Coordinates of C-alpha atoms in Angstrom, one line a residue:
Chain A
M1 CA 82.0 -19.0 -137.2
R2 CA 79.3 -21.7 -136.4
L3 CA 79.5 -20.6 -132.7
V4 CA 78.9 -17.0 -133.6
N5 CA 75.9 -18.0 -135.8
F6 CA 74.4 -20.2 -133.0
I7 CA 74.8 -17.2 -130.4
K8 CA 73.3 -14.7 -133.1
S9 CA 70.2 -17.2 -133.7
S10 CA 69.8 -17.6 -129.9
I11 CA 69.7 -13.9 -129.3
V12 CA 67.4 -13.4 -132.0
G13 CA 65.1 -16.4 -130.6
I14 CA 65.2 -14.8 -127.2
L15 CA 64.3 -11.4 -128.6
D16 CA 61.4 -12.7 -130.6
M17 CA 60.1 -14.6 -127.6
A18 CA 60.4 -11.5 -125.3
E19 CA 58.5 -9.6 -128.1
E20 CA 55.7 -12.2 -128.3
L21 CA 55.4 -12.3 -124.6
L22 CA 55.1 -8.4 -124.3
S23 CA 52.6 -8.1 -127.1
E24 CA 50.6 -11.0 -125.5
I25 CA 50.7 -9.1 -122.1
G26 CA 49.5 -5.9 -124.0
L27 CA 46.6 -7.8 -125.5
V28 CA 45.7 -9.2 -122.1
L29 CA 45.6 -5.8 -120.7
M30 CA 43.3 -4.6 -123.4
F31 CA 41.0 -7.4 -122.5
L32 CA 41.2 -6.5 -118.9
G33 CA 39.9 -3.0 -119.9
E34 CA 37.1 -4.8 -121.7
F35 CA 36.2 -6.8 -118.7
L36 CA 36.1 -3.6 -116.5
Y37 CA 33.9 -2.0 -119.0
W38 CA 31.4 -4.6 -118.9
A39 CA 31.7 -5.7 -115.2
I40 CA 30.1 -2.3 -114.0
R41 CA 27.3 -2.4 -116.3
P42 CA 24.0 -4.2 -115.7
P43 CA 22.7 -6.9 -116.1
F44 CA 25.0 -8.4 -113.3
R45 CA 25.2 -12.0 -113.8
I46 CA 24.9 -13.1 -110.2
Q47 CA 23.6 -16.7 -110.9
E48 CA 26.5 -17.3 -113.3
T49 CA 29.0 -15.8 -110.9
F50 CA 27.8 -18.2 -108.1
R51 CA 28.0 -21.1 -110.4
Q52 CA 31.6 -20.2 -111.4
L53 CA 32.4 -19.7 -107.7
D54 CA 31.3 -23.3 -107.0
F55 CA 33.4 -24.5 -110.0
V56 CA 36.5 -22.5 -109.1
G57 CA 36.3 -22.5 -105.2
T58 CA 34.1 -25.3 -103.9
Q59 CA 35.3 -27.9 -106.4
S60 CA 38.9 -27.1 -105.8
I61 CA 38.8 -27.4 -101.9
L62 CA 39.8 -31.1 -101.9
L63 CA 42.8 -30.6 -104.3
I64 CA 44.0 -27.5 -102.3
V65 CA 43.7 -29.3 -98.9
M66 CA 45.7 -32.3 -100.1
T67 CA 48.3 -30.1 -101.8
G68 CA 48.5 -27.9 -98.8
A69 CA 49.0 -30.7 -96.3
F70 CA 51.7 -32.2 -98.3
T71 CA 53.5 -28.9 -98.8
G72 CA 53.3 -28.1 -94.9
M73 CA 54.7 -31.7 -94.2
V74 CA 57.5 -31.4 -96.8
S75 CA 58.5 -27.8 -95.6
V76 CA 58.8 -29.0 -92.0
L77 CA 61.0 -31.9 -93.1
Q78 CA 63.3 -29.7 -95.1
G79 CA 63.3 -26.9 -92.5
Y80 CA 64.0 -29.2 -89.7
N81 CA 67.0 -30.5 -91.7
A82 CA 68.4 -27.0 -92.1
M83 CA 67.4 -25.5 -88.6
S84 CA 68.6 -28.6 -86.5
R85 CA 72.2 -27.7 -87.5
Y86 CA 71.8 -24.6 -85.6
G87 CA 69.7 -26.1 -82.7
A88 CA 66.7 -24.0 -83.9
E89 CA 64.3 -26.9 -84.5
S90 CA 61.5 -25.2 -82.5
L91 CA 61.3 -22.4 -85.0
V92 CA 60.5 -24.8 -87.9
G93 CA 56.7 -24.1 -87.2
A94 CA 57.2 -20.4 -87.3
A95 CA 59.2 -20.7 -90.6
T96 CA 56.7 -22.9 -92.3
A97 CA 53.8 -20.7 -91.2
L98 CA 55.4 -17.7 -92.7
A99 CA 56.2 -19.4 -95.8
L100 CA 52.9 -20.7 -96.2
A101 CA 51.0 -17.4 -95.4
R102 CA 53.3 -15.2 -97.6
E103 CA 54.6 -17.4 -100.5
L104 CA 53.6 -20.9 -100.7
G105 CA 49.9 -20.4 -99.9
P106 CA 49.0 -18.1 -102.7
V107 CA 51.6 -19.1 -105.2
L108 CA 50.9 -22.9 -105.2
T109 CA 47.3 -22.4 -104.9
G110 CA 47.6 -20.1 -107.9
L111 CA 49.5 -22.8 -110.0
M112 CA 47.2 -25.6 -108.9
V113 CA 44.1 -23.4 -109.9
V114 CA 45.6 -22.6 -113.2
G115 CA 46.0 -26.4 -113.8
R116 CA 42.4 -27.2 -112.7
V117 CA 40.5 -24.2 -113.5
G118 CA 42.4 -22.0 -115.8
S119 CA 42.7 -24.7 -118.4
A120 CA 39.1 -25.7 -118.2
M121 CA 38.2 -22.2 -118.7
T122 CA 40.2 -21.7 -121.8
A123 CA 39.2 -25.1 -123.2
E124 CA 35.4 -24.2 -122.7
L125 CA 35.6 -20.8 -124.1
G126 CA 37.6 -21.9 -126.9
S127 CA 35.2 -24.7 -127.6
M128 CA 32.2 -22.1 -127.5
R129 CA 34.2 -20.0 -130.0
N130 CA 34.7 -22.9 -132.5
T131 CA 31.1 -24.0 -132.3
Q132 CA 29.8 -20.5 -132.9
Q133 CA 28.2 -20.2 -129.5
I134 CA 29.9 -16.8 -128.8
D135 CA 28.6 -15.7 -132.3
A136 CA 25.2 -16.9 -131.2
L137 CA 25.3 -14.6 -128.0
L138 CA 26.4 -11.6 -130.2
S139 CA 23.7 -12.4 -132.7
M140 CA 21.2 -12.4 -129.8
A141 CA 22.4 -8.9 -128.6
V142 CA 24.1 -10.4 -125.6
A143 CA 27.7 -9.2 -124.8
P144 CA 29.7 -12.3 -124.5
V145 CA 32.4 -10.7 -122.4
Q146 CA 29.7 -9.7 -119.9
Y147 CA 28.0 -13.0 -120.0
L148 CA 31.0 -15.4 -120.1
V149 CA 34.1 -13.5 -119.0
C150 CA 33.0 -11.3 -116.1
P151 CA 31.4 -14.0 -113.9
R152 CA 34.5 -16.1 -114.3
I153 CA 37.0 -13.4 -113.4
I154 CA 35.0 -12.0 -110.6
A155 CA 34.6 -15.6 -109.1
A156 CA 38.2 -16.5 -109.5
S157 CA 39.3 -13.2 -107.8
I158 CA 36.9 -14.0 -104.9
A159 CA 37.7 -17.7 -104.5
M160 CA 41.5 -17.6 -104.7
P161 CA 41.9 -15.8 -101.3
F162 CA 39.8 -18.4 -99.6
L163 CA 41.6 -21.2 -101.3
S164 CA 44.9 -19.7 -100.3
A165 CA 43.8 -19.5 -96.8
I166 CA 42.6 -23.1 -96.8
F167 CA 46.0 -24.3 -98.4
A168 CA 47.9 -22.5 -95.6
F169 CA 45.6 -23.9 -93.0
S170 CA 45.9 -27.3 -94.3
G171 CA 49.6 -26.8 -94.6
M172 CA 49.9 -25.9 -91.0
I173 CA 47.9 -29.0 -89.9
G174 CA 50.4 -31.1 -92.0
A175 CA 53.3 -29.2 -90.5
Y176 CA 51.9 -29.7 -87.1
I177 CA 51.4 -33.4 -87.4
M178 CA 54.9 -33.9 -88.9
S179 CA 56.6 -31.7 -86.2
V180 CA 55.0 -33.1 -83.2
E181 CA 54.0 -36.7 -84.1
Y182 CA 57.1 -37.6 -86.2
L183 CA 59.9 -35.1 -85.3
H184 CA 58.9 -35.0 -81.6
I185 CA 59.2 -31.0 -81.4
D186 CA 57.3 -29.8 -78.3
A187 CA 53.6 -28.9 -79.4
G188 CA 53.7 -25.7 -77.1
A189 CA 57.2 -24.6 -78.5
F190 CA 55.8 -25.1 -82.1
M191 CA 52.4 -23.2 -81.4
S192 CA 54.2 -20.3 -79.4
A193 CA 56.8 -19.8 -82.2
V194 CA 54.1 -19.6 -84.8
R195 CA 52.1 -17.1 -82.7
D196 CA 55.3 -14.9 -82.0
Y197 CA 56.6 -14.8 -85.5
V198 CA 53.5 -14.7 -87.8
T199 CA 51.7 -11.3 -87.9
S200 CA 48.3 -10.3 -89.4
S201 CA 50.1 -8.4 -92.1
D202 CA 51.8 -11.6 -93.5
V203 CA 48.5 -13.2 -93.8
T204 CA 47.0 -10.0 -95.4
Q205 CA 50.0 -9.9 -97.9
G206 CA 49.2 -13.6 -98.8
L207 CA 45.6 -12.8 -99.4
I208 CA 46.1 -9.9 -101.5
K209 CA 48.5 -11.8 -103.6
A210 CA 45.9 -14.7 -104.0
A211 CA 43.3 -12.3 -105.2
A212 CA 45.6 -10.9 -107.7
F213 CA 46.6 -14.3 -109.0
G214 CA 42.9 -15.1 -109.3
L215 CA 42.4 -12.1 -111.5
I216 CA 45.5 -12.9 -113.5
L217 CA 44.8 -16.6 -114.1
S218 CA 41.3 -16.1 -115.0
L219 CA 41.9 -13.1 -117.2
V220 CA 44.7 -15.0 -119.1
A221 CA 42.3 -18.2 -119.4
C222 CA 39.3 -16.3 -120.7
F223 CA 41.5 -14.2 -123.2
K224 CA 43.1 -17.3 -124.6
G225 CA 39.8 -19.2 -124.6
F226 CA 38.0 -16.2 -126.2
N227 CA 40.5 -15.9 -129.0
A228 CA 41.1 -19.5 -129.7
G229 CA 40.7 -20.7 -133.3
G230 CA 41.6 -23.3 -135.6
G231 CA 39.3 -26.3 -134.3
A232 CA 40.4 -28.9 -131.8
R233 CA 44.0 -28.1 -132.4
G234 CA 43.4 -24.4 -131.8
V235 CA 41.7 -25.1 -128.7
G236 CA 44.6 -27.4 -127.5
V237 CA 47.2 -24.8 -128.3
A238 CA 45.3 -22.0 -126.6
T239 CA 44.9 -24.2 -123.4
T240 CA 48.7 -24.9 -123.3
K241 CA 49.6 -21.2 -123.9
S242 CA 47.0 -20.2 -121.2
V243 CA 48.6 -22.5 -118.6
V244 CA 52.1 -21.3 -119.4
L245 CA 51.4 -17.7 -119.7
S246 CA 49.2 -17.7 -116.3
S247 CA 51.9 -19.5 -114.4
V248 CA 54.7 -17.3 -115.8
L249 CA 52.5 -14.1 -114.9
I250 CA 51.8 -15.6 -111.5
L251 CA 55.5 -16.1 -110.5
F252 CA 56.5 -12.7 -112.2
S253 CA 53.8 -10.8 -110.4
D254 CA 54.6 -12.6 -107.1
Y255 CA 58.2 -11.2 -107.3
L256 CA 56.9 -7.7 -108.0
M257 CA 54.3 -7.7 -105.1
T258 CA 56.9 -9.2 -102.7
A259 CA 59.4 -6.5 -103.6
I260 CA 56.6 -3.8 -103.1
M261 CA 55.2 -5.3 -99.8
F262 CA 58.3 -6.6 -98.3
Chain B
M1 CA 14.0 -4.9 -146.6
I2 CA 17.8 -5.7 -146.7
Q3 CA 20.1 -4.0 -149.0
V4 CA 23.7 -5.3 -149.5
D5 CA 25.6 -2.7 -151.4
D6 CA 29.2 -3.1 -152.8
V7 CA 30.4 -5.1 -149.9
R8 CA 34.0 -5.9 -150.0
K9 CA 36.2 -7.8 -147.7
K10 CA 39.9 -8.8 -147.8
F11 CA 41.7 -11.3 -145.5
G12 CA 45.3 -10.8 -146.0
D13 CA 46.0 -10.7 -149.7
Q14 CA 42.8 -12.7 -150.4
E15 CA 39.8 -10.8 -151.5
V16 CA 36.8 -13.0 -150.6
L17 CA 34.0 -10.6 -151.2
K18 CA 34.5 -8.3 -154.3
G19 CA 31.7 -5.8 -154.2
V20 CA 28.6 -8.0 -153.6
T21 CA 25.4 -6.1 -154.4
F22 CA 21.8 -7.5 -153.9
E23 CA 18.4 -6.9 -152.0
V24 CA 16.3 -9.1 -149.9
K25 CA 12.6 -8.2 -150.3
K26 CA 10.6 -7.9 -147.1
G27 CA 8.6 -10.9 -146.2
S28 CA 10.2 -13.1 -148.8
I29 CA 12.3 -16.3 -148.6
S30 CA 15.5 -15.4 -150.4
T31 CA 18.5 -17.8 -150.7
L32 CA 22.2 -17.2 -151.4
I33 CA 23.9 -20.1 -153.2
G34 CA 27.2 -20.7 -154.2
R35 CA 30.1 -23.3 -153.9
S36 CA 31.6 -24.1 -150.5
G37 CA 34.3 -21.4 -149.9
A38 CA 32.5 -18.9 -152.2
G39 CA 32.1 -16.5 -149.5
K40 CA 28.5 -17.1 -148.5
S41 CA 29.0 -17.6 -144.7
I42 CA 31.5 -14.6 -144.5
L43 CA 28.6 -12.5 -146.2
L44 CA 26.1 -13.7 -143.8
R45 CA 28.4 -12.9 -140.8
H46 CA 28.6 -9.3 -142.2
M47 CA 24.7 -9.0 -142.6
I48 CA 24.3 -10.0 -138.8
G49 CA 27.0 -7.6 -137.7
L50 CA 29.6 -10.2 -136.6
D51 CA 32.1 -8.9 -139.1
E52 CA 32.7 -5.4 -140.6
P53 CA 33.3 -5.0 -144.4
D54 CA 36.3 -3.2 -145.6
K55 CA 34.0 -1.2 -147.9
G56 CA 30.3 -1.0 -148.6
H57 CA 27.0 -0.9 -146.9
I58 CA 24.4 -3.3 -145.4
V59 CA 21.1 -1.5 -144.9
I60 CA 18.3 -3.1 -142.9
D61 CA 15.1 -1.3 -142.8
G62 CA 16.8 2.0 -143.8
K63 CA 19.6 1.8 -141.2
D64 CA 23.2 0.9 -142.3
I65 CA 24.7 -1.5 -139.7
V66 CA 28.3 -0.9 -141.1
G67 CA 30.2 1.1 -138.4
M68 CA 27.0 1.2 -136.3
K69 CA 27.7 1.3 -132.4
T70 CA 27.0 -1.8 -130.4
P71 CA 24.1 -0.7 -128.4
E72 CA 22.3 0.6 -131.7
L73 CA 23.3 -2.6 -133.6
N74 CA 21.9 -4.7 -130.6
K75 CA 18.6 -3.0 -131.0
I76 CA 18.4 -4.3 -134.6
R77 CA 19.7 -7.7 -133.6
R78 CA 16.8 -8.1 -131.3
R79 CA 14.8 -8.3 -134.4
F80 CA 16.9 -11.1 -135.8
G81 CA 16.8 -14.7 -135.4
V82 CA 19.9 -16.8 -136.6
L83 CA 20.1 -20.5 -137.2
F84 CA 23.8 -21.4 -137.2
Q85 CA 25.3 -24.0 -139.3
D86 CA 25.5 -26.7 -136.5
G87 CA 22.7 -25.0 -134.5
A88 CA 25.4 -23.3 -132.2
L89 CA 23.3 -24.4 -129.2
F90 CA 24.8 -23.7 -125.7
D91 CA 26.1 -27.1 -124.7
S92 CA 25.8 -26.4 -121.0
M93 CA 22.0 -25.8 -121.4
S94 CA 19.2 -28.1 -121.9
V95 CA 16.9 -27.9 -125.2
S96 CA 14.2 -25.8 -123.2
E97 CA 16.9 -23.5 -121.5
N98 CA 18.4 -22.8 -125.1
V99 CA 15.0 -21.7 -126.4
A100 CA 14.2 -19.7 -123.3
F101 CA 17.6 -18.0 -123.3
P102 CA 16.6 -15.2 -125.7
L103 CA 13.3 -14.7 -123.9
R104 CA 14.9 -14.3 -120.6
E105 CA 17.5 -12.0 -121.8
H106 CA 15.2 -9.6 -123.6
R107 CA 11.7 -10.2 -122.7
G108 CA 11.6 -9.9 -118.9
L109 CA 8.5 -12.3 -118.9
P110 CA 7.5 -14.3 -115.8
E111 CA 8.9 -17.8 -115.7
N112 CA 5.5 -19.6 -116.5
E113 CA 5.0 -17.4 -119.5
I114 CA 8.5 -18.0 -120.7
Q115 CA 7.9 -21.7 -120.4
D116 CA 4.6 -21.3 -122.4
V117 CA 6.4 -19.8 -125.2
V118 CA 9.2 -22.3 -125.1
M119 CA 6.7 -25.1 -125.2
Q120 CA 4.9 -23.4 -128.1
K121 CA 8.1 -23.1 -130.0
L122 CA 9.3 -26.6 -129.5
D123 CA 5.9 -27.7 -130.7
V124 CA 6.2 -25.9 -133.9
V125 CA 9.5 -27.9 -134.5
G126 CA 8.2 -31.2 -133.2
L127 CA 10.6 -31.3 -130.1
R128 CA 8.1 -31.0 -127.2
R129 CA 9.2 -34.5 -125.7
H130 CA 12.8 -33.5 -125.6
T131 CA 12.9 -30.5 -123.6
Q132 CA 15.3 -31.7 -120.9
K133 CA 17.9 -33.3 -123.1
Y134 CA 21.2 -31.6 -123.7
P135 CA 22.5 -30.7 -127.3
S136 CA 25.2 -33.6 -126.9
E137 CA 22.2 -36.0 -126.5
I138 CA 20.3 -35.3 -129.7
S139 CA 20.8 -35.7 -133.3
G140 CA 22.1 -33.2 -135.8
G141 CA 18.8 -32.7 -137.3
M142 CA 17.3 -32.2 -133.9
R143 CA 19.9 -29.7 -133.0
K144 CA 19.1 -27.6 -136.0
R145 CA 15.3 -27.8 -135.1
V146 CA 16.2 -26.6 -131.6
G147 CA 18.2 -23.9 -133.2
L148 CA 15.2 -22.8 -135.3
A149 CA 13.0 -22.8 -132.3
R150 CA 15.5 -20.6 -130.5
A151 CA 15.8 -18.3 -133.6
L152 CA 12.0 -17.9 -133.6
A153 CA 11.8 -17.5 -129.9
L154 CA 11.4 -13.6 -130.1
D155 CA 9.2 -13.7 -133.1
P156 CA 11.8 -11.9 -135.2
D157 CA 11.2 -9.9 -138.3
I158 CA 14.2 -11.5 -140.0
V159 CA 15.8 -14.9 -139.7
F160 CA 19.0 -15.8 -141.1
F161 CA 19.7 -19.5 -141.8
D162 CA 23.4 -20.5 -142.4
E163 CA 23.3 -24.0 -144.4
P164 CA 20.3 -25.1 -142.5
T165 CA 20.5 -28.7 -144.1
S166 CA 24.1 -29.2 -144.4
G167 CA 25.1 -32.7 -143.1
L168 CA 21.6 -34.0 -142.8
D169 CA 20.1 -37.2 -144.4
P170 CA 17.6 -36.5 -147.2
I171 CA 14.5 -37.1 -145.1
T172 CA 15.5 -34.8 -142.2
R173 CA 16.6 -32.2 -144.9
G174 CA 13.1 -32.3 -146.3
A175 CA 11.7 -32.1 -142.9
I176 CA 13.7 -28.9 -142.2
Y177 CA 12.8 -27.3 -145.6
R178 CA 9.1 -28.1 -144.7
L179 CA 9.7 -26.4 -141.2
I180 CA 11.1 -23.3 -142.9
E181 CA 8.2 -23.1 -145.2
N182 CA 5.6 -23.7 -142.4
T183 CA 7.1 -21.1 -140.0
H184 CA 7.3 -18.4 -142.8
V185 CA 4.5 -16.1 -142.8
D186 CA 4.3 -14.4 -146.2
G187 CA 4.8 -10.7 -146.2
K188 CA 5.6 -10.5 -142.4
I189 CA 8.8 -12.3 -141.7
T190 CA 11.8 -12.2 -143.8
Y191 CA 13.9 -15.5 -144.2
F192 CA 17.4 -15.2 -145.7
L193 CA 19.1 -18.6 -146.3
V194 CA 22.7 -19.5 -147.4
S195 CA 23.1 -22.8 -148.8
H196 CA 24.7 -24.9 -151.5
D197 CA 21.8 -27.3 -151.6
I198 CA 20.3 -26.2 -154.8
S199 CA 17.4 -28.6 -155.2
G200 CA 16.1 -28.0 -151.8
V201 CA 16.2 -24.2 -151.9
M202 CA 14.7 -24.1 -155.2
A203 CA 11.4 -25.5 -153.9
I204 CA 11.1 -23.0 -151.1
S205 CA 12.7 -19.9 -152.2
D206 CA 10.9 -16.8 -153.7
E207 CA 14.2 -15.5 -155.0
I208 CA 17.8 -16.7 -155.4
M209 CA 21.1 -15.1 -155.6
M210 CA 24.3 -16.9 -156.7
I211 CA 27.7 -15.9 -155.4
H212 CA 30.8 -16.9 -157.4
D213 CA 34.3 -15.6 -157.2
G214 CA 33.3 -13.0 -154.5
R215 CA 30.5 -11.5 -156.7
I216 CA 26.8 -11.9 -157.4
V217 CA 26.7 -13.6 -160.9
A218 CA 23.0 -14.3 -161.0
C219 CA 19.8 -13.3 -159.2
G220 CA 16.2 -14.0 -159.9
T221 CA 13.4 -16.4 -159.3
P222 CA 13.8 -20.3 -159.2
D223 CA 12.3 -20.5 -162.5
S224 CA 14.6 -18.0 -164.0
F225 CA 17.4 -20.0 -162.6
R226 CA 16.3 -23.0 -164.1
T227 CA 16.0 -21.4 -167.6
S228 CA 19.1 -19.3 -167.4
S229 CA 21.6 -19.5 -170.2
D230 CA 24.4 -18.4 -167.9
Q231 CA 27.1 -21.2 -168.0
V232 CA 28.2 -20.7 -164.3
V233 CA 24.6 -21.1 -163.2
Q234 CA 24.0 -24.2 -165.3
Q235 CA 27.2 -25.8 -164.1
F236 CA 26.2 -25.3 -160.5
L237 CA 22.6 -26.5 -161.2
M238 CA 24.0 -29.7 -163.1
G239 CA 26.7 -30.2 -160.5
S240 CA 29.1 -30.7 -163.3
P241 CA 32.9 -30.6 -162.6
D242 CA 33.3 -29.3 -166.1
G243 CA 32.6 -25.6 -167.0
P244 CA 33.6 -22.2 -166.1
I245 CA 33.7 -22.9 -162.4
S246 CA 37.1 -24.4 -161.7
I247 CA 37.6 -27.0 -158.9
D248 CA 40.7 -26.0 -156.8

């Protein structure tokens, strides 16, 4: 009897969570509509967009370079371990390049940017909501979505493909150093395998994904911050939810896009 | 002139505004008083179009802003200035950038003219020497003064003040009231204050309204409030915990 009740309550809990997630996604999509409405109307906030590009893009480069390099190095070590069993060590560079261009680059860049930028966006907008700064904009006849949200979403969607490319490039440098210097794979074999197996469409797919992740993470971050309530605790809760929802949506949309573009 | 007519608002089961009706005369300093939580700030949010009432009308110079479309409402908002409770200054901008913000958004003036207006407004509130400081680097009283300078930047017809002196020491409070009096031009600019600081607002207001339990329970000049026989008004004026206003 206790087991039946446990299973019942677990199913109800899972259904509640699914319902909450779906309703969140619905609200985020409505917010997307609001963003699109304001994004195409003047005044265009060029200066603010450049400020956000600097925050999302330029200031993330060091983090992305480090993460990319270590990811490339780890991928080579793991790949070498598996491929050496079949005598295909020379293909480890190509496998790493494909993984970095198609998956690891956009997904890990997305997750890193969620942590560094998405959380900051939510906290900043949430704090502005709680200190009436968003009300002040409205009272001055300035559309807050146009002034605060549009520059952030546009900047993140533009910056993410560049960051993803930097991630993949750093990853390949890490992979090259690990393969050639540490595992003594022939440099020529490493490079020719990369050239033979990686096509421009692999790179394009990765960049398209990265732009989509930029849109998703900034949209969720702005939505959560814009609707944060309840003082400091409310901002904290909104930031946590923003990071969780963005991460889940990035992984989910990665699957969908891969299935479509595969 | 501002007319608030039978404004009602419910949050869940709780009815916060139960048919609020009053008028604010053009060019006057009018103040809405009441206990904390009486619905003053909620009513103010309705008057500046941040919230929509469930029922009722808010008419500003003949135009009902309830249900008004955003572009039309924004035209009316450009004639407003609002001083929020804690100033609501943009913390990513310096003092002068905060005051310049509405000018840059709506006036399209050359930068040197914007700076002239900013300095003139900061002069009025006595903060000319603090233009480059950020809101986090100045005191609460200074933040309110910057908020007032920003509210006055577009030379508005109406300025709304939400608890302009809350959390301030008595001297700074006096300075804020003096600023409100000094910047008010009789007959030309309408000031509407929301406050529970009865002694301060009695000295500067032309008219006072009192809200209690979601309704306006008294309305008149400061003198008529002092001599009122209404027990609710007298309890509030005396600051007594005993009387018809229960402490919950």
